[in-house]
PDB file of C-alpha atoms in Angstrom:
ATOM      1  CA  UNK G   1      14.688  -2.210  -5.938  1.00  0.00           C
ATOM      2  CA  UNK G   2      11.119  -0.234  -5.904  1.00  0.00           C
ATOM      3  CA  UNK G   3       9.028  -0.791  -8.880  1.00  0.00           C
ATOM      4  CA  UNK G   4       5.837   1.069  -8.884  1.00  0.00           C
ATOM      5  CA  UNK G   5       3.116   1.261  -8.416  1.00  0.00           C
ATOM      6  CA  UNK G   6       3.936  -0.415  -5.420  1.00  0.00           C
ATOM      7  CA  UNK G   7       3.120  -0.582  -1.251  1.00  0.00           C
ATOM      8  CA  UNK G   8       6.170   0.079   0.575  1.00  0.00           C
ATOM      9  CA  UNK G   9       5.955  -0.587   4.609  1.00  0.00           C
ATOM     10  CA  UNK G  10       8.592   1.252   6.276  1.00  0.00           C
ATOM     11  CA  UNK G  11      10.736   0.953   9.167  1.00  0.00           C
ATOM     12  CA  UNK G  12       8.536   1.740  12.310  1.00  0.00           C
ATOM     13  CA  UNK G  13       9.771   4.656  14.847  1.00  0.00           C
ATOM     14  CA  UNK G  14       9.059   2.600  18.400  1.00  0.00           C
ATOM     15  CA  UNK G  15       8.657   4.858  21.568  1.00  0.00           C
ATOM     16  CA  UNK G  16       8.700   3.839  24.687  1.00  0.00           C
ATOM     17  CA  UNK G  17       5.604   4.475  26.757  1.00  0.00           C
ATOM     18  CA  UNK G  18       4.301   5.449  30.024  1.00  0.00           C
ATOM     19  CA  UNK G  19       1.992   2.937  30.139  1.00  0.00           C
ATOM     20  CA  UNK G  20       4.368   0.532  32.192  1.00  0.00           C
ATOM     21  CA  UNK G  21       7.364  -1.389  31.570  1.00  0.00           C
ATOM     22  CA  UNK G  22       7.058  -3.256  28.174  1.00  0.00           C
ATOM     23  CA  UNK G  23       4.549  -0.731  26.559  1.00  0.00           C
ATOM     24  CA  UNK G  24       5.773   0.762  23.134  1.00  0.00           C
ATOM     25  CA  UNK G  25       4.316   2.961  20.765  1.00  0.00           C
ATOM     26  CA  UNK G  26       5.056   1.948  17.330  1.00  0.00           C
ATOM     27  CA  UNK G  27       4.256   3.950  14.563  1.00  0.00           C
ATOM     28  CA  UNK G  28       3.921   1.996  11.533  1.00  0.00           C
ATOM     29  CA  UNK G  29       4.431   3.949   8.295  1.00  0.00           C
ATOM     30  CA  UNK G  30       3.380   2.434   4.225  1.00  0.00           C
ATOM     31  CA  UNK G  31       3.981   4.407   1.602  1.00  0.00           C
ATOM     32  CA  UNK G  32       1.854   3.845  -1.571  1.00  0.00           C
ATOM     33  CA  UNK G  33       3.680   5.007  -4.433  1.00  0.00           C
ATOM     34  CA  UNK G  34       2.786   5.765  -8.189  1.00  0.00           C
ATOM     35  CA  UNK G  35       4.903   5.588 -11.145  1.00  0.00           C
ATOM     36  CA  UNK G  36       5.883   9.418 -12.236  1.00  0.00           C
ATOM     37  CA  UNK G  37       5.427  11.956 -13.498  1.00  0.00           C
ATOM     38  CA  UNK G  38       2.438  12.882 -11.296  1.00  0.00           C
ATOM     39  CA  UNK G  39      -0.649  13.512 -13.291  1.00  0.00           C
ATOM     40  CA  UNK G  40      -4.231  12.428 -13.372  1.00  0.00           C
ATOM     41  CA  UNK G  41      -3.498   8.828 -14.291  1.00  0.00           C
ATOM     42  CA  UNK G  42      -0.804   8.945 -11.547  1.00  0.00           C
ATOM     43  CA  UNK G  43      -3.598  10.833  -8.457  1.00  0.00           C
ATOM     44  CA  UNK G  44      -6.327   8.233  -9.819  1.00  0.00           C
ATOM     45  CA  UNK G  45      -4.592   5.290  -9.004  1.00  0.00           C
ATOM     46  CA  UNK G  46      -3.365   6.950  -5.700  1.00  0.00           C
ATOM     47  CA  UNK G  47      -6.928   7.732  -4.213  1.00  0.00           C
ATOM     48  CA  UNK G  48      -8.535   4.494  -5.324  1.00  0.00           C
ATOM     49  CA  UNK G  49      -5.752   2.625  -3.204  1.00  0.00           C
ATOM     50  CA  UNK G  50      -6.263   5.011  -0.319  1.00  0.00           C
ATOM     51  CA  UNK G  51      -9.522   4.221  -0.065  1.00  0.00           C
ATOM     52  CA  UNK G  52      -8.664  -0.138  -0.481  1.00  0.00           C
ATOM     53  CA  UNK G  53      -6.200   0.106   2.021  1.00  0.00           C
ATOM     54  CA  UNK G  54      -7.700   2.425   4.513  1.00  0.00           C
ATOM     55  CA  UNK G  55      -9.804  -0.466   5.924  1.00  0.00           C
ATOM     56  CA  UNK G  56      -7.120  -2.871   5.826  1.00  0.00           C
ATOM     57  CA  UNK G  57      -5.010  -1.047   8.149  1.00  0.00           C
ATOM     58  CA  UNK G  58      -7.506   0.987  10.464  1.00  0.00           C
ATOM     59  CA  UNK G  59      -5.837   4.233   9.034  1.00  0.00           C
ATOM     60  CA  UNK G  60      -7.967   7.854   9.076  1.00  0.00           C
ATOM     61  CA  UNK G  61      -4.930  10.013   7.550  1.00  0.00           C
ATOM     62  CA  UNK G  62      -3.589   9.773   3.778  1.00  0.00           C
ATOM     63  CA  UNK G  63      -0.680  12.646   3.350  1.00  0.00           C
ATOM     64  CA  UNK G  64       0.140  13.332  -0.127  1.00  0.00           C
ATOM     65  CA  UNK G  65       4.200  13.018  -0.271  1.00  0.00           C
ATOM     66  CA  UNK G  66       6.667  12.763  -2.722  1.00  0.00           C
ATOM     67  CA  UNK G  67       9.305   9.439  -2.704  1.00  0.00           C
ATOM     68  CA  UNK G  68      13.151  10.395  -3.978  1.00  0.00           C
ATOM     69  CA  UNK G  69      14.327   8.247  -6.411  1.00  0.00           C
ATOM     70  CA  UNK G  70      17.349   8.604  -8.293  1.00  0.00           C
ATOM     71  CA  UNK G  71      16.866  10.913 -11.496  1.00  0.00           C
ATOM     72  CA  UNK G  72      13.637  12.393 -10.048  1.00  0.00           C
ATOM     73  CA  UNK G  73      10.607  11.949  -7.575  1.00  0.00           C
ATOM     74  CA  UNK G  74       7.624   9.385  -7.480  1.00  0.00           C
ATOM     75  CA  UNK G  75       3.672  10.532  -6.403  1.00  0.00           C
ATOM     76  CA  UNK G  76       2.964   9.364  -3.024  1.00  0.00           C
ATOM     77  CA  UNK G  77       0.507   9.181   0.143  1.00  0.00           C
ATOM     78  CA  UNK G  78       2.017   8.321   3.415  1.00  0.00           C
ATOM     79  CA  UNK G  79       0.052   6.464   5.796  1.00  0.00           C
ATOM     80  CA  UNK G  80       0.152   5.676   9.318  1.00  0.00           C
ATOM     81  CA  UNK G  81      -0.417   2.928  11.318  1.00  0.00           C
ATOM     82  CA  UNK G  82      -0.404   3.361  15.496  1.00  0.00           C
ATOM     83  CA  UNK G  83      -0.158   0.645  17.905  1.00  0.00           C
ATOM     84  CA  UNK G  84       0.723   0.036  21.266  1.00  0.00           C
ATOM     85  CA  UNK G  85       2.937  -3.204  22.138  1.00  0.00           C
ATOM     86  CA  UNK G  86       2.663  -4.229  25.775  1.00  0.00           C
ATOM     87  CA  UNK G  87       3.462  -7.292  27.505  1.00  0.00           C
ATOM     88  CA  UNK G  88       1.092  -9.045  29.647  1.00  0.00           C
TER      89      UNK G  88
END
């Protein structure tokens, strides 16, 4: 169960790459999520974690989103994380 405001790290979409045999790309998605409805209090809270976790995670790109729950939708920002996985 999701009870926000929260952090949620998603399942990561893994590519493989050209970079030779072991390399993957995996794309790391986190979803930081407010409680609703989304107003000021709601956006606040949003951008101030942004900016905390930003750093954390080497991220440059904060989308704002919206996360389905049932009965309605929460505020979000959807976050990326990119690495490559190789094998040495």
């Amino acid at each position: 169960d999701l009870s926000p405001p929260c952090i949620l790290v998603d399942a990561p979409t893994i590519t493989v790459t050209t970079l030779g045999v072991c390399a993957f790309e995996v794309d790391q998605p986190v979803l930081i999520i407010a409680p609703g409805p989304g107003q000021a209090d709601a956006l606040e809270w949003l951008l101030d974690t942004v900016e905390k976790v930003f750093p954390v995670m080497g991220a440059t790109v904060a989308n704002p989103v919206v996360f389905p729950v049932p009965g309605g939708e929460l505020p979000a920002y959807r976050l990326n994380h990119l690495l490559i996985a190789q094998e040495v």
